[in-house]
XYZ file of C-alpha atoms in Angstrom:
389
model
C 9.429 -74.981 -56.633
C 11.427 -75.596 -59.794
C 15.198 -75.873 -59.378
C 15.437 -73.351 -62.223
C 14.088 -70.641 -59.937
C 16.322 -69.223 -57.209
C 15.103 -69.299 -53.555
C 12.827 -66.410 -52.636
C 14.513 -65.824 -49.272
C 17.916 -66.267 -47.654
C 18.473 -69.371 -45.572
C 19.590 -67.929 -42.228
C 17.548 -64.737 -41.761
C 14.749 -65.161 -44.295
C 15.605 -61.890 -46.057
C 13.770 -61.561 -49.414
C 16.363 -62.271 -52.093
C 15.440 -59.188 -54.140
C 15.955 -56.979 -51.077
C 19.221 -58.696 -50.207
C 20.653 -58.035 -53.681
C 19.484 -54.402 -53.747
C 21.062 -53.664 -50.369
C 24.394 -55.151 -51.436
C 24.225 -53.181 -54.707
C 23.714 -50.006 -52.677
C 26.830 -50.710 -50.608
C 28.922 -51.471 -53.724
C 28.554 -47.921 -55.056
C 27.355 -46.102 -58.167
C 28.909 -48.598 -60.595
C 26.267 -51.073 -59.392
C 23.179 -49.105 -60.364
C 20.293 -50.807 -62.168
C 21.366 -49.310 -65.474
C 25.025 -50.338 -65.060
C 24.277 -53.912 -64.021
C 21.610 -54.381 -66.705
C 24.124 -53.274 -69.317
C 26.803 -55.681 -68.085
C 24.366 -58.621 -67.865
C 22.796 -57.898 -71.255
C 19.210 -57.579 -70.002
C 16.789 -54.672 -70.040
C 16.762 -52.256 -67.133
C 12.985 -52.807 -66.702
C 13.428 -56.578 -66.371
C 16.121 -56.081 -63.732
C 13.964 -53.509 -61.921
C 11.072 -55.984 -61.664
C 13.417 -58.721 -60.435
C 14.818 -56.475 -57.708
C 11.436 -55.094 -56.652
C 9.979 -58.534 -55.965
C 7.640 -58.249 -58.952
C 9.264 -61.104 -60.869
C 11.008 -64.310 -59.825
C 14.785 -64.605 -60.143
C 16.029 -67.618 -62.104
C 19.059 -69.586 -60.931
C 21.153 -68.658 -63.976
C 20.308 -64.969 -63.368
C 21.395 -65.300 -59.746
C 24.710 -66.756 -60.904
C 25.271 -63.779 -63.210
C 24.343 -61.307 -60.455
C 26.647 -63.109 -58.017
C 29.622 -62.827 -60.388
C 28.881 -59.182 -61.152
C 28.591 -58.261 -57.461
C 31.709 -60.354 -56.673
C 29.775 -62.082 -53.886
C 29.394 -65.876 -53.805
C 25.935 -67.443 -54.096
C 26.509 -69.064 -50.711
C 27.099 -65.608 -49.187
C 24.112 -64.106 -50.995
C 21.828 -66.861 -49.685
C 23.512 -66.880 -46.218
C 24.210 -70.594 -46.605
C 27.622 -69.991 -45.004
C 25.970 -69.097 -41.693
C 24.227 -72.404 -41.017
C 25.661 -73.859 -37.784
C 24.792 -77.112 -35.933
C 23.887 -75.302 -32.708
C 21.734 -72.214 -33.197
C 21.701 -69.236 -30.866
C 18.293 -70.333 -29.554
C 19.656 -73.755 -28.570
C 22.761 -72.275 -26.953
C 20.716 -69.750 -24.956
C 18.329 -72.525 -23.887
C 21.377 -74.282 -22.420
C 22.579 -71.015 -20.804
C 25.762 -71.131 -22.921
C 25.818 -67.364 -23.259
C 29.457 -66.960 -24.365
C 29.034 -69.533 -27.129
C 25.858 -67.774 -28.275
C 27.705 -64.445 -28.395
C 30.470 -66.024 -30.502
C 27.886 -67.155 -33.064
C 26.334 -63.664 -33.098
C 29.764 -62.082 -33.655
C 30.325 -64.365 -36.638
C 27.060 -63.058 -38.139
C 28.137 -59.493 -37.446
C 31.651 -59.926 -38.917
C 30.434 -61.100 -42.334
C 27.228 -59.023 -42.528
C 26.489 -57.290 -45.843
C 23.538 -55.005 -46.449
C 21.208 -53.258 -44.035
C 18.960 -56.267 -43.353
C 21.791 -58.648 -42.450
C 23.423 -56.002 -40.241
C 20.107 -55.373 -38.507
C 19.535 -59.092 -37.987
C 23.018 -59.404 -36.461
C 22.097 -56.676 -33.956
C 18.842 -58.513 -33.281
C 20.772 -61.655 -32.325
C 22.866 -59.761 -29.788
C 19.744 -58.096 -28.414
C 17.899 -61.390 -27.984
C 20.842 -63.033 -26.221
C 21.025 -60.200 -23.690
C 17.230 -60.129 -23.355
C 17.122 -63.852 -22.541
C 19.977 -63.266 -20.083
C 17.830 -60.535 -18.516
C 20.566 -57.983 -19.207
C 17.983 -55.425 -20.285
C 20.290 -52.418 -20.655
C 22.470 -54.183 -23.229
C 19.436 -55.666 -24.997
C 17.830 -52.246 -25.292
C 21.043 -50.720 -26.680
C 21.172 -53.263 -29.517
C 17.442 -53.012 -30.273
C 17.591 -49.193 -30.386
C 20.491 -49.419 -32.859
C 18.571 -52.013 -34.852
C 15.515 -49.743 -34.955
C 17.443 -47.089 -36.884
C 18.434 -49.629 -39.558
C 14.919 -51.106 -39.729
C 13.402 -47.654 -40.215
C 15.918 -46.941 -42.985
C 15.024 -50.236 -44.723
C 11.325 -49.419 -44.519
C 11.871 -45.897 -45.868
C 14.098 -46.989 -48.776
C 12.443 -50.241 -49.815
C 8.917 -50.066 -48.348
C 9.557 -53.306 -46.457
C 8.365 -53.225 -42.821
C 8.933 -56.856 -41.750
C 12.171 -56.110 -39.893
C 10.748 -52.904 -38.450
C 7.842 -54.798 -36.887
C 10.214 -57.371 -35.412
C 12.390 -54.616 -33.944
C 9.405 -52.832 -32.434
C 8.206 -56.096 -30.842
C 11.568 -56.774 -29.221
C 12.165 -53.192 -28.128
C 8.654 -52.913 -26.697
C 9.091 -56.108 -24.656
C 12.468 -54.919 -23.371
C 11.287 -51.446 -22.339
C 8.217 -52.930 -20.634
C 10.399 -55.391 -18.689
C 12.690 -52.514 -17.690
C 9.643 -50.536 -16.505
C 10.649 -47.718 -18.853
C 7.086 -46.484 -19.111
C 7.840 -43.330 -21.089
C 9.879 -45.074 -23.802
C 7.469 -48.039 -23.881
C 4.569 -45.633 -24.464
C 6.503 -44.005 -27.332
C 7.148 -47.416 -28.931
C 3.466 -48.358 -28.572
C 2.489 -45.193 -30.444
C 5.000 -45.945 -33.232
C 4.107 -49.637 -33.423
C 0.302 -49.553 -33.398
C -0.155 -48.677 -37.116
C 2.209 -51.513 -38.108
C 0.656 -54.065 -35.708
C -2.981 -53.521 -36.697
C -3.038 -56.323 -39.283
C -1.592 -58.985 -36.946
C -3.615 -60.157 -33.890
C -0.537 -61.594 -32.134
C 1.379 -58.313 -32.475
C -1.634 -56.375 -31.199
C -1.781 -58.855 -28.324
C 1.815 -57.981 -27.453
C 0.905 -54.297 -27.588
C -1.914 -54.761 -25.045
C 0.326 -56.984 -22.898
C 2.918 -54.195 -22.798
C 0.210 -51.695 -21.903
C -0.706 -53.974 -18.993
C 2.902 -53.928 -17.775
C 2.873 -50.139 -17.871
C -0.431 -50.110 -15.946
C 1.125 -52.349 -13.313
C 4.105 -50.034 -12.850
C 1.728 -47.079 -12.548
C -0.324 -48.958 -9.897
C -3.399 -49.375 -12.101
C -4.334 -53.046 -11.470
C -7.845 -52.860 -12.946
C -6.605 -51.377 -16.228
C -3.747 -53.884 -16.312
C -6.129 -56.814 -15.919
C -8.409 -55.489 -18.661
C -5.474 -55.150 -21.075
C -4.265 -58.666 -20.225
C -7.660 -60.097 -21.168
C -7.551 -58.123 -24.437
C -4.092 -59.505 -25.178
C -5.257 -63.077 -24.485
C -8.220 -62.633 -26.827
C -5.891 -61.459 -29.601
C -3.279 -64.146 -28.950
C -6.000 -66.787 -29.281
C -6.696 -65.621 -32.848
C -3.140 -66.497 -33.907
C -1.501 -69.834 -34.556
C 1.374 -69.493 -32.053
C 0.191 -71.764 -29.254
C 3.033 -70.938 -26.856
C 2.145 -67.248 -27.075
C -1.472 -68.096 -26.259
C -0.241 -70.178 -23.331
C 1.769 -67.241 -21.997
C -1.348 -65.091 -22.379
C -3.311 -67.491 -20.174
C -0.508 -67.455 -17.587
C -0.434 -63.642 -17.495
C -4.198 -63.404 -16.930
C -4.045 -66.179 -14.328
C -1.381 -64.228 -12.450
C -3.700 -61.211 -12.322
C -6.598 -63.365 -11.069
C -4.314 -64.933 -8.440
C -3.350 -61.458 -7.218
C -7.080 -60.688 -6.844
C -7.491 -63.969 -4.885
C -9.703 -65.446 -7.579
C -7.934 -68.778 -7.175
C -10.582 -70.930 -8.865
C -10.476 -68.722 -11.972
C -6.663 -68.745 -11.922
C -6.717 -72.559 -11.779
C -9.009 -72.723 -14.810
C -6.778 -70.364 -16.820
C -3.575 -72.222 -15.932
C -5.088 -75.557 -16.939
C -5.949 -73.950 -20.294
C -2.348 -72.725 -20.611
C -1.006 -76.247 -20.083
C -3.418 -77.704 -22.640
C -2.597 -75.219 -25.443
C 1.153 -74.680 -24.916
C 3.549 -76.732 -27.019
C 6.974 -76.061 -25.485
C 8.046 -77.541 -22.161
C 9.270 -74.104 -21.060
C 5.777 -72.585 -21.146
C 4.232 -75.736 -19.641
C 6.773 -75.569 -16.807
C 5.789 -72.003 -15.940
C 2.092 -72.862 -16.027
C 2.541 -75.992 -13.899
C 4.557 -74.162 -11.244
C 1.897 -71.434 -11.051
C -0.843 -74.063 -10.923
C 0.853 -75.822 -7.999
C 0.825 -72.564 -6.029
C -2.833 -72.000 -6.934
C -3.846 -75.515 -5.829
C -2.103 -74.854 -2.530
C -4.196 -71.725 -2.009
C -7.341 -73.709 -2.823
C -6.425 -76.274 -0.154
C -5.960 -79.065 -2.714
C -2.713 -80.192 -1.112
C -2.535 -83.730 -2.493
C -3.023 -82.493 -6.070
C -0.472 -79.727 -5.540
C 2.178 -82.112 -4.218
C 1.557 -84.614 -7.038
C 1.901 -81.818 -9.585
C 5.159 -80.632 -8.002
C 6.506 -84.199 -8.046
C 5.861 -84.629 -11.784
C 7.044 -81.100 -12.619
C 10.386 -81.634 -10.872
C 10.885 -84.676 -13.103
C 10.566 -82.632 -16.327
C 13.700 -82.116 -18.428
C 12.893 -78.414 -18.775
C 13.385 -77.872 -15.029
C 17.169 -78.098 -15.530
C 17.016 -74.889 -17.598
C 15.225 -72.985 -14.817
C 16.933 -73.745 -11.486
C 15.129 -70.948 -9.632
C 11.756 -72.429 -10.598
C 12.979 -75.770 -9.230
C 14.030 -74.125 -5.951
C 10.683 -72.366 -5.535
C 8.815 -75.626 -6.114
C 10.939 -77.277 -3.401
C 10.054 -74.489 -0.971
C 6.381 -74.801 -1.883
C 6.602 -78.547 -1.296
C 7.847 -77.858 2.223
C 4.910 -75.485 2.760
C 2.512 -78.241 1.717
C 4.073 -81.212 3.535
C 5.755 -79.387 6.444
C 8.803 -81.511 5.597
C 11.772 -79.162 5.908
C 14.086 -81.340 3.798
C 12.874 -79.861 0.511
C 13.431 -76.228 1.520
C 16.781 -77.189 3.073
C 17.781 -78.654 -0.275
C 16.951 -75.323 -1.922
C 18.799 -73.346 0.759
C 22.157 -75.135 0.438
C 22.324 -75.649 -3.344
C 24.706 -73.003 -4.678
C 23.449 -73.478 -8.251
C 20.307 -71.565 -7.225
C 20.359 -67.775 -7.115
C 21.005 -65.965 -3.857
C 17.451 -64.600 -3.937
C 15.717 -67.997 -3.828
C 18.234 -69.334 -1.321
C 17.371 -66.394 0.930
C 13.669 -67.221 0.527
C 14.382 -70.811 1.546
C 16.351 -69.714 4.633
C 13.667 -67.185 5.533
C 10.853 -69.704 5.244
C 12.784 -72.330 7.237
C 13.381 -69.815 10.039
C 9.638 -69.143 10.147
C 8.813 -72.856 10.240
C 11.409 -73.671 12.909
C 10.165 -70.805 15.039
C 6.568 -72.056 14.731
C 7.627 -75.581 15.693
C 9.493 -74.323 18.770
C 6.460 -72.277 19.773
C 4.202 -75.348 19.453
C 6.594 -77.358 21.665
C 6.415 -74.616 24.283
C 10.029 -73.562 23.866
C 8.970 -70.057 22.904
C 6.361 -67.774 24.386
C 4.152 -65.476 22.384
C 5.737 -62.011 22.626
C 3.639 -59.262 24.123
C 2.514 -56.685 21.634
C 4.596 -53.570 22.128
C 3.017 -50.176 21.854
C 4.248 -47.436 19.612
C 6.296 -49.733 17.346
C 5.760 -50.607 13.719
C 5.048 -54.237 12.916
C 7.769 -56.198 11.179
C 7.461 -56.533 7.432
C 6.325 -60.033 6.557
C 7.824 -62.146 3.815
C 5.397 -62.141 0.864
C 5.328 -65.912 0.432
C 2.691 -66.114 -2.285
C 4.429 -63.679 -4.606
C 7.675 -65.632 -4.428
C 6.774 -69.328 -4.398
């Protein structure tokens, strides 16, 4: 691109420059109408209209004139002032939630125009979503939806609206808010039709709703539809997650060989270590069910050595418990039980499994007798090992 032509989009949020300028003009008031600005800059109103409708490129010297007229620096117009060494994604990946929120507040404090304000809300929503604080995430995404709908209505630009619908749909599905998720699906479907990956998300969300409503067959069918659509896109991590979701459904149906095949596909297509980690941990559990103990233990050994495991301590703990199940060596589960960096849920699972193993060992040594089956009493609820690790 020639240096004489201004960038088409802003640096930080990728907002089209024409849209960015129009939104700021709108906030500046009636003295910043097309006619008023064209008169001050000495250009025709039609030329300015084409520039600010995306029908004509904006030259660098024209951007300078617009910047001075709007009394907004070029750096602020292009969001160059918001570039930071550590992005919100990096900070969240390191579980530095407070630092990530500080960066998001900086975006929010300087935001100008509907699109930048909406993107600031999106950052807050994503931070809370990744923290699994779904109530807060939903609150920000619902507020963002109102701005995105306003942008689409005023400027016929649906990019931000589609992003909002994707995030809100994922959040409502994770919260098991079936009624609101169904409403979002109905709103989103016309906008998602042209994008296979977005349609894949729509079917994936339908599958989550089916699961909540105890419709496993329909859920599995929708997961396969989502995988088919994901595979048509270029986002390999999304395709990998699609394979993992279908493999989970096959595992639940005890189709372990099919689940193994799908998880191996997930590992081969995924690019990020995070998705590979999830697939490898699920594959280890599947190999255990298939009786391939040596392969399962070798996979656990290499997975625990991955750098990504440090970002998912609960996954690490579950793999340690599974390793004890395979080897009957209690040291691994004991390590999970006493490490306070793991959540209380997985530490309970470790304690519960160890109590089962110790009791079995005492029974085998003859220290315990098999209890007589009592009549008229309900059986104790068993720990669902396979759904936890």
